[in-house]
Each structure stands twice: as C-alpha cells, then as structure tokens.
Short mmCIF file of C-alpha atoms and ligand atoms in Angstrom, two decimals:
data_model
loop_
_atom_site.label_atom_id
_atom_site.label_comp_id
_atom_site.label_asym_id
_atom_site.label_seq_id
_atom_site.Cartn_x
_atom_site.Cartn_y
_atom_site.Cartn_z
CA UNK A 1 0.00 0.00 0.00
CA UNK A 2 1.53 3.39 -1.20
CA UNK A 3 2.02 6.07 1.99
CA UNK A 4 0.60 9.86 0.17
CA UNK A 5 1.31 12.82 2.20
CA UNK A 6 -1.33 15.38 1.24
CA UNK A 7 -0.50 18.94 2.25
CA UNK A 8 -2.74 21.81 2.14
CA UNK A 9 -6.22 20.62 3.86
CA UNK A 10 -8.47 22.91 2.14
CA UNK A 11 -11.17 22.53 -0.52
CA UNK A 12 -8.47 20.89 -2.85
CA UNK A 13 -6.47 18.93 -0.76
CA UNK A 14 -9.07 17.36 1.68
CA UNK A 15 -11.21 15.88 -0.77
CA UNK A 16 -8.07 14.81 -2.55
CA UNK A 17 -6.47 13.45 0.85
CA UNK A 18 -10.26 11.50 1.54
CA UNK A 19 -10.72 10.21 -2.11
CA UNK A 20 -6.99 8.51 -2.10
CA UNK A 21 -7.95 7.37 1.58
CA UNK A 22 -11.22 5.76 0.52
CA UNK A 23 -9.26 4.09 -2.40
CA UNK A 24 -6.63 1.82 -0.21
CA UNK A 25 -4.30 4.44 0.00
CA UNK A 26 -2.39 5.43 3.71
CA UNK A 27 -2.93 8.83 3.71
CA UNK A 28 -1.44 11.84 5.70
CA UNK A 29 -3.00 15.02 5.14
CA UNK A 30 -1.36 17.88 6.58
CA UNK A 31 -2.16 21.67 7.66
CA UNK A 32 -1.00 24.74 9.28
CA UNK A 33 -4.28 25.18 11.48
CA UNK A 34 -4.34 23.23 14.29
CA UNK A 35 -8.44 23.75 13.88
CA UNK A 36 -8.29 22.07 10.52
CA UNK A 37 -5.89 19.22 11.90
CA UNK A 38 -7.87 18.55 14.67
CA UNK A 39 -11.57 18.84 13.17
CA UNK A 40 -10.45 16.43 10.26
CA UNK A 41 -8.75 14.17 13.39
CA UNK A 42 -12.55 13.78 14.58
CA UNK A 43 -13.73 12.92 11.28
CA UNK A 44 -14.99 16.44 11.00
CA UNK A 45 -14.63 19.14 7.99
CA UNK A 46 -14.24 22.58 8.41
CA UNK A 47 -15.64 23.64 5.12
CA UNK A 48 -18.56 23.62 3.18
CA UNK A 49 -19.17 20.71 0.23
CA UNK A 50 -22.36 18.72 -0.31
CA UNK A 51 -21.06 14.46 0.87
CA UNK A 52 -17.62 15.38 2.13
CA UNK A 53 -18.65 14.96 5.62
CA UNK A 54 -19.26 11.14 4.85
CA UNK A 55 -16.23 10.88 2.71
CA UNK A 56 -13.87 11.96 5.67
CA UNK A 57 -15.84 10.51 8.40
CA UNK A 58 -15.26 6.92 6.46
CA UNK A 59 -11.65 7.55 5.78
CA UNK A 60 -10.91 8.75 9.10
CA UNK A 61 -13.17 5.43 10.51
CA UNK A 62 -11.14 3.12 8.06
CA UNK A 63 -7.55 4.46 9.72
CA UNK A 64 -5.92 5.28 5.85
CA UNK A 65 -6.83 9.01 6.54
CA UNK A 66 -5.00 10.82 9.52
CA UNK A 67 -4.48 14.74 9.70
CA UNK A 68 -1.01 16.05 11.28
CA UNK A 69 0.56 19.75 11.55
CA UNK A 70 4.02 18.06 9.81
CA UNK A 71 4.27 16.19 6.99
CA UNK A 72 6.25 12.43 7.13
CA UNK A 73 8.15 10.57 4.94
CA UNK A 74 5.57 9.18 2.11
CA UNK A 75 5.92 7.52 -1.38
CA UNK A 76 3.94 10.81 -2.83
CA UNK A 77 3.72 14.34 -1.91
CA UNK A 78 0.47 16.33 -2.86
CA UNK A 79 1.15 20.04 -2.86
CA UNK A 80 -2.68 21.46 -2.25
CA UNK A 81 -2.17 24.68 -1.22
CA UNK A 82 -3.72 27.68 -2.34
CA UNK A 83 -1.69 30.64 -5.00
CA UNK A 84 -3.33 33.71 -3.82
CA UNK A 85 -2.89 37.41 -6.05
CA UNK A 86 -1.75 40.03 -3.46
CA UNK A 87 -2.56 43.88 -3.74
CA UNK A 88 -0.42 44.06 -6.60
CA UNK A 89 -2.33 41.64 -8.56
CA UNK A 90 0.73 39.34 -8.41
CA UNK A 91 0.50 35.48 -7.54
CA UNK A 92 1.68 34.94 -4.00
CA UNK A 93 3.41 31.84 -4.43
CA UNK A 94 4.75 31.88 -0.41
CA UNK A 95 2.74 29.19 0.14
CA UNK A 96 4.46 26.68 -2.53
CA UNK A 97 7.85 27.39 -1.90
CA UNK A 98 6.66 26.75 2.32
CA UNK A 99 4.95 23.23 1.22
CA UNK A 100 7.83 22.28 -0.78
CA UNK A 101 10.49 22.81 1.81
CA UNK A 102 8.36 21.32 4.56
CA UNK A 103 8.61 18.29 2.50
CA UNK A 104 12.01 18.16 1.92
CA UNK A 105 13.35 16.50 5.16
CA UNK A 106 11.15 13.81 4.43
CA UNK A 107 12.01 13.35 0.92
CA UNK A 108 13.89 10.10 -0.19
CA UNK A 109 14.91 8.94 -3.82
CA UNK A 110 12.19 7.37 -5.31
CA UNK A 111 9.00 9.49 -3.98
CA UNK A 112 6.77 11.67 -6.46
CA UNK A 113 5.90 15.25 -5.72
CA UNK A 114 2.76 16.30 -7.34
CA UNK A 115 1.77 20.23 -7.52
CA UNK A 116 -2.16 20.23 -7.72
CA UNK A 117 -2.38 24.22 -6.79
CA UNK A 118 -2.92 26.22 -9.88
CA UNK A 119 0.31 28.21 -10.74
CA UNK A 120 1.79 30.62 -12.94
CA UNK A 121 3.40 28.26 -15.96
CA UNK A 122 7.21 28.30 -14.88
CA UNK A 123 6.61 27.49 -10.91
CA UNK A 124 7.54 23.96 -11.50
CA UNK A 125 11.07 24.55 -13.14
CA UNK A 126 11.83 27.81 -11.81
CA UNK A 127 10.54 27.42 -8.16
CA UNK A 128 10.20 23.92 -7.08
CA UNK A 129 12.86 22.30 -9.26
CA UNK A 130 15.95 24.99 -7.72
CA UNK A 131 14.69 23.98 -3.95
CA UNK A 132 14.73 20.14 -4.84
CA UNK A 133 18.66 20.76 -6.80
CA UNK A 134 19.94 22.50 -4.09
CA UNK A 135 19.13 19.87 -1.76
CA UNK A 136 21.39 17.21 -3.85
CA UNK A 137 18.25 15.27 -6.09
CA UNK A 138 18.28 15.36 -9.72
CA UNK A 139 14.49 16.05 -10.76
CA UNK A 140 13.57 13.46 -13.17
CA UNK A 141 16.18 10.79 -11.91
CA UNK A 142 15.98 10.04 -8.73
CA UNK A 143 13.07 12.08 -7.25
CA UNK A 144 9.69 12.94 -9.52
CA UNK A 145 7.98 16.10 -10.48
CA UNK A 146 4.17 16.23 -11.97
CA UNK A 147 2.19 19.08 -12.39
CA UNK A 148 -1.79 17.58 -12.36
CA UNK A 149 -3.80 20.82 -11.85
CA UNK A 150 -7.35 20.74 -9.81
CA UNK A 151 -10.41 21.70 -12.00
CA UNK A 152 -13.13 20.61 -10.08
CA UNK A 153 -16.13 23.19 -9.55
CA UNK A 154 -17.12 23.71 -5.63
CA UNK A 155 -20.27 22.10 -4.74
CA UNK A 156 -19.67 19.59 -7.24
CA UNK A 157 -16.06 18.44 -5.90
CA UNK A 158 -16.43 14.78 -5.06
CA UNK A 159 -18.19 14.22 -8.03
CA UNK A 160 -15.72 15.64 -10.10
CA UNK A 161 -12.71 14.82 -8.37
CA UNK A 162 -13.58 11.37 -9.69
CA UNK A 163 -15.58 12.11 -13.60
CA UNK A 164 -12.94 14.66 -14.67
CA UNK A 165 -10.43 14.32 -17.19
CA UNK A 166 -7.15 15.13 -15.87
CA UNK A 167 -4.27 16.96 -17.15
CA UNK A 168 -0.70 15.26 -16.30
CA UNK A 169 2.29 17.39 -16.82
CA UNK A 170 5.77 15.71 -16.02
CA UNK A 171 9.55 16.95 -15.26
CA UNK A 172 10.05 14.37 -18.15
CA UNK A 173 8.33 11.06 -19.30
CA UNK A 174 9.17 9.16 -15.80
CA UNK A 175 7.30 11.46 -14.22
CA UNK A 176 4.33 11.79 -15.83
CA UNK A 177 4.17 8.08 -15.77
CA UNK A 178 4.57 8.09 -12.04
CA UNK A 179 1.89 10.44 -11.53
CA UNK A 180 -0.71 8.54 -14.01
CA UNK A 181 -0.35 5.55 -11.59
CA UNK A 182 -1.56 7.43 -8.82
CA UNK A 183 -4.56 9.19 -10.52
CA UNK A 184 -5.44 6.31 -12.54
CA UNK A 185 -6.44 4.66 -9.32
CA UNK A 186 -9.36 6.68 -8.90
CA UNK A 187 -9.85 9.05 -11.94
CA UNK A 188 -12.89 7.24 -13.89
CA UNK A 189 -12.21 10.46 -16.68
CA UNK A 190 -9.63 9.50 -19.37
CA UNK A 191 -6.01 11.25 -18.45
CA UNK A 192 -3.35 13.26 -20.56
CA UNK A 193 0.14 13.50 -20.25
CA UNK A 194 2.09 16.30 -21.21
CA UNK A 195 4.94 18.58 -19.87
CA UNK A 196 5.05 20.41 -16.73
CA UNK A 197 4.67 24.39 -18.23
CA UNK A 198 2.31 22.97 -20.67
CA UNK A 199 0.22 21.43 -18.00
CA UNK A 200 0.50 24.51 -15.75
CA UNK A 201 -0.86 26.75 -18.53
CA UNK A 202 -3.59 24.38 -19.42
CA UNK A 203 -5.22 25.14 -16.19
CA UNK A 204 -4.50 28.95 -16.18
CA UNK A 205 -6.28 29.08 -19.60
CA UNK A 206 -8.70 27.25 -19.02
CA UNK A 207 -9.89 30.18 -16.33
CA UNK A 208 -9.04 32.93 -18.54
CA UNK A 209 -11.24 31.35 -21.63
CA UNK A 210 -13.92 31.48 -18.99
CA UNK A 211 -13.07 35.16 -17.98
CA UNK A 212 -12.65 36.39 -21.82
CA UNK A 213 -16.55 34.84 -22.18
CA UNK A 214 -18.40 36.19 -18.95
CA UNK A 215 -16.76 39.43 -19.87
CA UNK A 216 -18.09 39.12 -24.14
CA UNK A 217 -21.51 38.20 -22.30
CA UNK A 218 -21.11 41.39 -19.77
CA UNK A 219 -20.03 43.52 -22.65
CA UNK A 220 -22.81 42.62 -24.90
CA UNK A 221 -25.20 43.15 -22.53
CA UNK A 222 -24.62 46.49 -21.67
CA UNK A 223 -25.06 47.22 -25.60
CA UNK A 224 -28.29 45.67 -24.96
CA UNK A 225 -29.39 48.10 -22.23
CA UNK A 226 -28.17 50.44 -24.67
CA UNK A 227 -30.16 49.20 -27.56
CA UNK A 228 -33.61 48.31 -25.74
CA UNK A 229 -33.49 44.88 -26.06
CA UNK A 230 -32.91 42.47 -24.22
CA UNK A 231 -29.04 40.12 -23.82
CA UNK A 232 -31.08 36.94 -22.45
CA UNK A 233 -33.05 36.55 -26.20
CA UNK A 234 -29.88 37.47 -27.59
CA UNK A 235 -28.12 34.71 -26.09
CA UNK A 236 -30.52 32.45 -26.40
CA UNK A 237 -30.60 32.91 -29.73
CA UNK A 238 -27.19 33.48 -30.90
CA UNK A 239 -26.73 29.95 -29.04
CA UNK A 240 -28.90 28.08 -31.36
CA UNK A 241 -25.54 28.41 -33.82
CA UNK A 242 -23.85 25.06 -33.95
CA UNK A 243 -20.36 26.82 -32.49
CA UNK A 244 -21.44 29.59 -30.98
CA UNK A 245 -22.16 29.68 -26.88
CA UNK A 246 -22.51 33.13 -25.33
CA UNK A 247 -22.14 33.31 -21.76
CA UNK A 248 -24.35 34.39 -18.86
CA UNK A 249 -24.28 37.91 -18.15
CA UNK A 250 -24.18 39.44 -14.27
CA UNK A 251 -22.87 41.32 -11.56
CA UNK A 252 -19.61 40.10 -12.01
CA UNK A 253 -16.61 37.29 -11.55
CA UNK A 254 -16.15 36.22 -8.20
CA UNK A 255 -14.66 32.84 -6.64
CA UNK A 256 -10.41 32.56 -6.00
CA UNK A 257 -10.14 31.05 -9.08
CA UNK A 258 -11.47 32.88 -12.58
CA UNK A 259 -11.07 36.37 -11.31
CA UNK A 260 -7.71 35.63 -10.12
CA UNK A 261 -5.38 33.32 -12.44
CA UNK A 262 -5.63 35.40 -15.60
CA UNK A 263 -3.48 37.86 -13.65
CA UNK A 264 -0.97 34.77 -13.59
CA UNK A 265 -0.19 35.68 -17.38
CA UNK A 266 -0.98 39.50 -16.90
CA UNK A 267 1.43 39.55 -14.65
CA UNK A 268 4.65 37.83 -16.53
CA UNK A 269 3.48 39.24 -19.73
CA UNK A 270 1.89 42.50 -19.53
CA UNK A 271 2.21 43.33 -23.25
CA UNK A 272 1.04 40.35 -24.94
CA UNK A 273 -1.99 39.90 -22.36
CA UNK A 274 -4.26 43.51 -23.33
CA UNK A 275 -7.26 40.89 -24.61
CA UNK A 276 -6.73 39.46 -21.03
CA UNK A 277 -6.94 42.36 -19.38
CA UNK A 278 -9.58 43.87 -20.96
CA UNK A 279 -11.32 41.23 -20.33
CA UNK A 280 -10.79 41.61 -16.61
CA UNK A 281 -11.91 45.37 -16.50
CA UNK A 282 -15.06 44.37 -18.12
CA UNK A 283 -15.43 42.18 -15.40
CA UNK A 284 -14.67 43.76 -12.41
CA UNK A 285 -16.32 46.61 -13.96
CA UNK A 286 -20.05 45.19 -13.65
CA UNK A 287 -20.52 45.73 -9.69
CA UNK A 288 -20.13 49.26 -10.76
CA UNK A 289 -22.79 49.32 -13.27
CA UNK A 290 -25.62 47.55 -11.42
CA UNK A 291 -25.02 49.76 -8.20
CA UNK A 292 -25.85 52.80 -11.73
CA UNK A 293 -29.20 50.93 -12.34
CA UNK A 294 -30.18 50.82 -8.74
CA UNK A 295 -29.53 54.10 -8.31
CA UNK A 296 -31.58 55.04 -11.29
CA UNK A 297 -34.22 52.87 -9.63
CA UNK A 298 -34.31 54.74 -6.55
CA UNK A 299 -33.43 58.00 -8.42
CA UNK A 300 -36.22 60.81 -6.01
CA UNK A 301 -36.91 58.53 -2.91
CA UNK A 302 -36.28 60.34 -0.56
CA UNK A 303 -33.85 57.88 2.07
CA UNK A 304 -34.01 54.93 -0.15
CA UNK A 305 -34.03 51.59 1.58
CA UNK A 306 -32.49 48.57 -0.90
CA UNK A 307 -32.90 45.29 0.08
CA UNK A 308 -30.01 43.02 -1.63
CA UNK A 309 -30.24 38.86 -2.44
CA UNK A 310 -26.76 37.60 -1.92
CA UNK A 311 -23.59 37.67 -0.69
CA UNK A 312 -21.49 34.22 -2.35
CA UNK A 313 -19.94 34.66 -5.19
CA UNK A 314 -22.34 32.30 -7.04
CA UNK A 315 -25.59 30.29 -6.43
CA UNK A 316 -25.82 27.52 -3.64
CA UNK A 317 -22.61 28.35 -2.09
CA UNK A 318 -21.14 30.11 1.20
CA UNK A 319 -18.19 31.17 -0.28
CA UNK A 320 -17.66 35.22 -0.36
CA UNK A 321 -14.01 35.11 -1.80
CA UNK A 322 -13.89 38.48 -4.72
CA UNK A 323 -17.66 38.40 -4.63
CA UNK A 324 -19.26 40.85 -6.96
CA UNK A 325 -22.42 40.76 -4.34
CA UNK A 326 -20.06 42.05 -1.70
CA UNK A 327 -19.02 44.90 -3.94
CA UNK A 328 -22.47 45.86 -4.86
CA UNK A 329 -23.48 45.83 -1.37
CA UNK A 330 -20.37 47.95 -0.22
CA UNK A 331 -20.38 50.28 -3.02
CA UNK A 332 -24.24 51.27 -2.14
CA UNK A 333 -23.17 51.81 1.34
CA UNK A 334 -20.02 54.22 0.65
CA UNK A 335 -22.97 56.40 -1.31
CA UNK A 336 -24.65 56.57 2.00
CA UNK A 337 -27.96 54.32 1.67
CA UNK A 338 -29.00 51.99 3.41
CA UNK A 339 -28.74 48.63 2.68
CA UNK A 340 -30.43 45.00 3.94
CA UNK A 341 -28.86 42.00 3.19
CA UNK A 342 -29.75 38.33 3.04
CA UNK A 343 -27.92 35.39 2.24
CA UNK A 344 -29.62 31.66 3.18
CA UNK A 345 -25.40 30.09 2.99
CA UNK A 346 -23.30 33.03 3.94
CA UNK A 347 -22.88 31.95 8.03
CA UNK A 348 -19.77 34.50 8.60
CA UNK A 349 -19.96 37.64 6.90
CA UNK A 350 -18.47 41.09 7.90
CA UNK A 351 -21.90 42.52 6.17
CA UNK A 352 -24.38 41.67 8.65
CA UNK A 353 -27.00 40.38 7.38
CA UNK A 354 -30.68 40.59 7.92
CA UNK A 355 -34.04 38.25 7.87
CA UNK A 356 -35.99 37.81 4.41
CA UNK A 357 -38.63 39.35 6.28
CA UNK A 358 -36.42 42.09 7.58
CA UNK A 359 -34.13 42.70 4.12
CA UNK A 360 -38.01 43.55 2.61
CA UNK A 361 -39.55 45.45 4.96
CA UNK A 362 -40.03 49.16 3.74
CA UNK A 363 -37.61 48.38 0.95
CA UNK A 364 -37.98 50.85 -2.28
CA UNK A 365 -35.57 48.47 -4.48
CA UNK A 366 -34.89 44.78 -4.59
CA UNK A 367 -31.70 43.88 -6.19
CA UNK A 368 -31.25 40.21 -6.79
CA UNK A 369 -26.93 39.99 -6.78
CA UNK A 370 -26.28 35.72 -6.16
CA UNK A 371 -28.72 33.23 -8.25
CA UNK A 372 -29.50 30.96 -5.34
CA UNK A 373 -31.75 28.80 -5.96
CA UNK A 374 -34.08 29.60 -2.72
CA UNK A 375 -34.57 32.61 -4.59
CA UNK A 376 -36.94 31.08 -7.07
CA UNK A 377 -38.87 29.74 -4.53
CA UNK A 378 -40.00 33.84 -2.95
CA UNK A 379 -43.72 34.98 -2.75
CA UNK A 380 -44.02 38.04 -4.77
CA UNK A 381 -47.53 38.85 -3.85
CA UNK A 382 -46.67 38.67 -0.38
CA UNK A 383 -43.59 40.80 -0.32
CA UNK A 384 -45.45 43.34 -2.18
CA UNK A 385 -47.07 44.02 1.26
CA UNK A 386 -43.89 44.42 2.83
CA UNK A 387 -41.70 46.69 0.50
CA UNK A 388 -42.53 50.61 0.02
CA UNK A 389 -41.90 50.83 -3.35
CA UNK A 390 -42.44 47.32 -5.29
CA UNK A 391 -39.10 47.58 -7.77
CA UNK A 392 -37.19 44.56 -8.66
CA UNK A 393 -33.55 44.73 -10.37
CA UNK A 394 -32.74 40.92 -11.25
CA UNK A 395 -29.14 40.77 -12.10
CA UNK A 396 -28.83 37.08 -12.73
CA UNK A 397 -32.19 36.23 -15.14
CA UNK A 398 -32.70 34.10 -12.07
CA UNK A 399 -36.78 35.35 -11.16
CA UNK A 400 -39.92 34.62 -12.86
CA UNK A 401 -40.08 38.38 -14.04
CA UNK A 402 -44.25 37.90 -15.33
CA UNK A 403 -44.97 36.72 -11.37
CA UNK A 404 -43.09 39.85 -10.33
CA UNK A 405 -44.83 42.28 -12.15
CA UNK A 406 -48.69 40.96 -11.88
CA UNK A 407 -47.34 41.06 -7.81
CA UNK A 408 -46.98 45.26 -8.83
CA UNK A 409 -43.54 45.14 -8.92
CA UNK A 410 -41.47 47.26 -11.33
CA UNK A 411 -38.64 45.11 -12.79
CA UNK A 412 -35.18 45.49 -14.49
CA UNK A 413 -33.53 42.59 -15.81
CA UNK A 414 -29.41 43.30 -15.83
CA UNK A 415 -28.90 43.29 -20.08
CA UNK A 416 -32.01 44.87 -20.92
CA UNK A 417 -32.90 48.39 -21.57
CA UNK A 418 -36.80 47.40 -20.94
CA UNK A 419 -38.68 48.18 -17.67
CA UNK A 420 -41.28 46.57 -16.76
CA UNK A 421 -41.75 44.27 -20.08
N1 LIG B 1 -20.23 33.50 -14.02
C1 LIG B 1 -20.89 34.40 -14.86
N2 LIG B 1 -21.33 33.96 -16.08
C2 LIG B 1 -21.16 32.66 -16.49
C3 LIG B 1 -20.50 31.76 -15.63
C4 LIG B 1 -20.03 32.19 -14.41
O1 LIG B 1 -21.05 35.57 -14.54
O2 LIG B 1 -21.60 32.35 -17.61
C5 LIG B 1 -19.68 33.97 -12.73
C6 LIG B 1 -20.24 33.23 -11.51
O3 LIG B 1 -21.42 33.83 -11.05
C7 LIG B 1 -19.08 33.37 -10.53
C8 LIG B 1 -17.85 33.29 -11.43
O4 LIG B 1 -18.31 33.63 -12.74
O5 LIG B 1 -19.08 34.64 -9.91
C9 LIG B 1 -17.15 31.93 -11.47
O6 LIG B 1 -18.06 30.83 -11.35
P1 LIG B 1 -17.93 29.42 -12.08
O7 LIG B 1 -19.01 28.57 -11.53
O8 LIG B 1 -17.91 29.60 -13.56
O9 LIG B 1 -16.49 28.87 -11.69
P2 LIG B 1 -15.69 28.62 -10.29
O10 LIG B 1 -14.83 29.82 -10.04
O11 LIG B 1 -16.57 28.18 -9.19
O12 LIG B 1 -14.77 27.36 -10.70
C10 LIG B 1 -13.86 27.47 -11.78
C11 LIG B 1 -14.05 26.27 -12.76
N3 LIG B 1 -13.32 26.55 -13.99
C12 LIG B 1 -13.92 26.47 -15.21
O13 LIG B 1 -15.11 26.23 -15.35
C13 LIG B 1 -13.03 26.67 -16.41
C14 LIG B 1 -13.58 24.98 -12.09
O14 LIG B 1 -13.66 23.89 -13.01
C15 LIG B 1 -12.13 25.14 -11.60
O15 LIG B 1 -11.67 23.96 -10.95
C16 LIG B 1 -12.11 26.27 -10.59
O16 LIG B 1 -12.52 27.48 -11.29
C17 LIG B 1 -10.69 26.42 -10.05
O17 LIG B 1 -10.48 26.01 -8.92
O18 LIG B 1 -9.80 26.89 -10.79
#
C-alpha cells in the first residue's frame, strides 16, 4: 500500500487526501491550522461541500486518513495549497515554496511530488525544481515532479474529483508516468500526459477562456441596455448556432479562481496579455454598473431603503471570496444608503445580514446579486405588502419576471434596456 502525504487541507487537498484514503491508500493530510488538523482528526470538515462529511468521516473510521501539523516521509507528496494574487495583482506563491520545503526532510529517492495548486506556468522549473537541486536530487532521476492541476467546480467536488479528465504534466516522461499511476487509481475520466509548463498553462487558460466569455456576455449586454433589447433573447438565440455559446451575463466574476489566475499571465506578460486584461476590466467593472441601475431605480426617494439577495460569489454556495455581491453591497453603502442584506449560505460575513422578512420590509428596491436557488422559490404577492416601493432589479435572469410584475412590482432585468416588459 503506497504512503501519500497530502498537504494543504483545504477545498483541494481534503477531498483529494479523503478520495486517495477511501481508495486503499495510507494517507497523511497535513495543515498549518491546528483547527483544521484537529476537526479532520474527529472525522470532521471545516468547510462547506455537499457528501464530504461522509467521505472523511469513512476515511478517518477506516484508519488510511489521519491529519497532522508536519508532513512524514511518504511515497507521494500532494502540494494542495492555495496561489493567492496580493494587492499588486501578483500570484503569491509563499505558500508553494513553504509546502515544498516542509517536505524536503522527508524526501527520499524514489517518492513523487505532485503540484495540484494552480500556478503561474514556470513554478515547476523555476521554483520547485531549484529547492529540490539545491538539496542534492536530480528532478527526473531520482526524485519525480508532476504538475496535475485541480479543476473541479465547488459544490460539485467529489463528483468531479472522480468524472474529470485530468491533465498530467511531467519533469520528463518518468514522471508523468509516475503520476498517471496514482490518478489512474481513482480518476474514472480519461487522463493526458504532457509537460510540466504545458500542464500549468492548461489550467490557467482554461480560467481565462472562462473570464474572456463572462466578460463578451457582460459587454454585450450592456449594448443591450443600450439598444432596448434584451441580452437573455440574444443569447438564447445566438446559441442556437452550432459553435457559438454566449455566456451568462451578471454582476460580475467572483470565486479565488477565474477572477484571479488570468493575472498569472498578466502579470509575466503585460504586453502580450491587453485581450486578457480587458477582459478583466469588463469584469470587475459590472458591480459598478448595477449599483448605476439601482440608483436610477431609486433616483427621487427620498432615504431609499435597498434590500439586496446575496452575498457568495455564485448560487448555492457560502463562499464570499472576490464576490461581486459584496461589492455591490459595499459600493451602495459608501454612497450613504441603506442597505439590507440576506444570504440563506453566507454563516460568517463582515456585512451583517438581515431576515428575508427584515431585508423587505419598507424596501424601495430589490436587487437580486447571487442566483440561489431559494430565490426562485420567494412569494411576490406577499412581499409586495412588505416593501414601500415594489421595484425589482434581477441581475442574474434568475426570477420569474411575469410573477413579479402581476405582484406590482417594477422590474429590471441586468442586459435589458426594458422596464417593466
Ligand atoms: N459567471 C458568470 N457567467 C457565467 C458563468 C459564471 O457571470 O456564464 C460567474 C459566476 O457567477 C461566478 C464566477 O463567474 O461569480 C465563477 O463561477 P464558475 O461557476 O464559472 O467557476 P468557479 O470559479 O466556481 O470554478 C472554476 C471552474 N473553472 C472552469 O469552469 C473553467 C472549475 O472547473 C475550476 O476547478 C475552478 O474554477 C478552479 O479552482 O480553478
């Protein structure tokens, strides 16, 4: 039975650590927190993701799967841990280089060392292979580098952890090799082996596609609002070409992950990136634009009250990480009005948030900012009682807009000029 040393517990590296576990692997996962350390210990997670719970509690019940603040001598090393953009919108790689050295003591010729976090292409042979050289192994020969980035989408982890195809980059055939073995164990997707950079930028442009999109969708939907009609018949039928798949419009990118790993390539190649960042402004530039429809909502009430739907980034999640919801929200309060928000998975927030019943009462706008499903499920006709001025701005094409409006209310769908159509 292969000994993996997982390091990073976080929403990477503990299903990763639990999946390996669950296949007849001896697993030590390993964190910083002592929190995370000991709630995974207890068969516990510390983070939200629909059937990990049962996942870990099994592993931990079978004995494969123990957690520990220092890593010990394994077979393979999983480096889970996350690549964060600092102020300067450049990737904070601390966190590899401190994984990779922590392992080092308890490296021995032979083992595998497998970077899952996504990285700027280049981190493999220009960060991790110098620490490995100067401590006397020759990558490739007698210790093994892979590069298999994560691309699984929270709230469908487990799921995908196991369905996805997976990219393989090696430090050289050996390694790829290597790292197959260990995925092919429990990947049920079909897996690719390539080279490390290649595999690195794989999963950076595989983000930035998805960036370059939402922002085409963004952009085209404020020419809607410009042209009275509406993006949503637009896209839906500019999508009925055989290669042609327009993206959902909204308040913004959110999440640690598509807002953030284009700047990867920004940031080494600021000339050769302007699509890129373009693409980004357009972006970051749409919290901005729906707090301008609001306003023109609101535009005479005299000490406007607007009640806002959603803090997470996206639908059916808790996670608030570059939220365009929380920018909305904040935005609207540095103009001085007053704001009531609700969120049904947010728990800790540094927006406090209010009731359903509370984020509607006396409201003069209703701005829907995360497409949670709950949402669907709201009573117009009896929140029309509630509110002081019935006016709905859906950002997400999430409501049933003809219930809305035979409740009285007034609504503005983000990409359309229309009121009320
Ligand atoms: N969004 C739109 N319009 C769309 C799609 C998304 O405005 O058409 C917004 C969402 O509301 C959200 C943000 O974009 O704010 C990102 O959401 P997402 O669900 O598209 O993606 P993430 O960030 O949760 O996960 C992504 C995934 N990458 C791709 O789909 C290419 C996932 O597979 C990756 O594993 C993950 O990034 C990661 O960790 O890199």
């Amino acid at each position: 039975m292969k000994k993996v040393c997982v390091v990073g517990l976080g929403y990477i590296g503990l299903p990763t650590a639990s999946v390996l576990a669950s296949n007849g692997f001896q697993v030590l996962g390993v964190d910083v927190s002592t929190n995370v350390v000991d709630t995974v210990n207890k068969g516990n997670i510390h983070i939200e993701e629909p059937g990990l719970h049962t996942v870990v509690r099994a592993a931990i019940g079978s004995g494969n799967l123990r957690a520990s603040l220092e890593p010990e001598p394994s077979d393979v090393f999983f480096l889970s841990v996350p690549t964060p953009m600092n102020d300067a919108k450049q990737a904070d790689m601390s966190y590899v280089q401190k994984a990779t050295e922590a392992v080092l003591p308890h490296l021995a010729k032979g083992n595998l060392i497998i970077l899952e976090s996504t990285s700027p292409p280049g981190t493999c042979r220009d960060l991790i292979r110098p620490i490995l050289d100067k401590a006397g192994f020759d990558v490739g020969v007698d210790i093994f580098l892979a590069h298999c980035p994560e691309r699984v989408l929270p709230g469908r982890i487990l799921k995908e952890l196991i369905e996805n195809d997976r990219v393989i980059g090696g430090y050289g055939e050996q390694c790829a090799a290597a790292a197959e073995a260990i995925y092919g164990s429990f990947v049920e997707g079909d897996i690719f082996l390539t080279d490390v950079t290649t595999a690195e930028m794989v999963k950076v442009v595989e983000n930035t596609f998805r960036d370059v999109n939402i922002a085409l969708a963004n952009e085209t939907a404020v020419l809607c609002e410009n042209l009275n009609i509406n993006f949503n018949d637009v896209a839906r039928l500019a999508n009925r070409h055989p290669r042609v798949n327009l993206h959902t419009a909204g308040p913004g990118v959110g999440g640690h992950c598509i807002s953030v790993d284009p700047w990867f390539l920004i940031e080494q190649f600021p000339d050769d990136t302007k699509l890129m960042q373009r693409a980004r402004h357009r972006n970051d530039g749409m919290p901005a634009h729906v707090v301008e429809g609001v306003l023109g909502l609101i535009a005479g009430i005299a000490s406007p009250k607007v009640a806002a739907l959603g803090l997470a980034f996206k639908g059916n999640v808790d996670d608030m990480r570059e939220s365009p919801s929380h920018t909305v929200v904040k935005l609207l309060q540095a103009k001085g009005i007053e704001v009531a928000v609700h969120d049904p998975y947010v728990k800790k927030s540094p927006i406090e948030l209010a009731s359903i019943e509370d984020c509607f009462s006396g409201a003069d706008c209703v701005v829907l900012l995360t497409d949670h499903n709950d949402y669907k499920y709201l009573n117009p006709v009896q929140l029309a009682k509630v509110v002081r001025t019935a006016k709905l701005f859906d950002t997400r094409n999430l409501l049933d807009h003809g219930e809305w409006r035979q409740a009285g209310f007034q609504v503005k769908v983000l990409g359309s000029g229309r009121l009320a159509e």
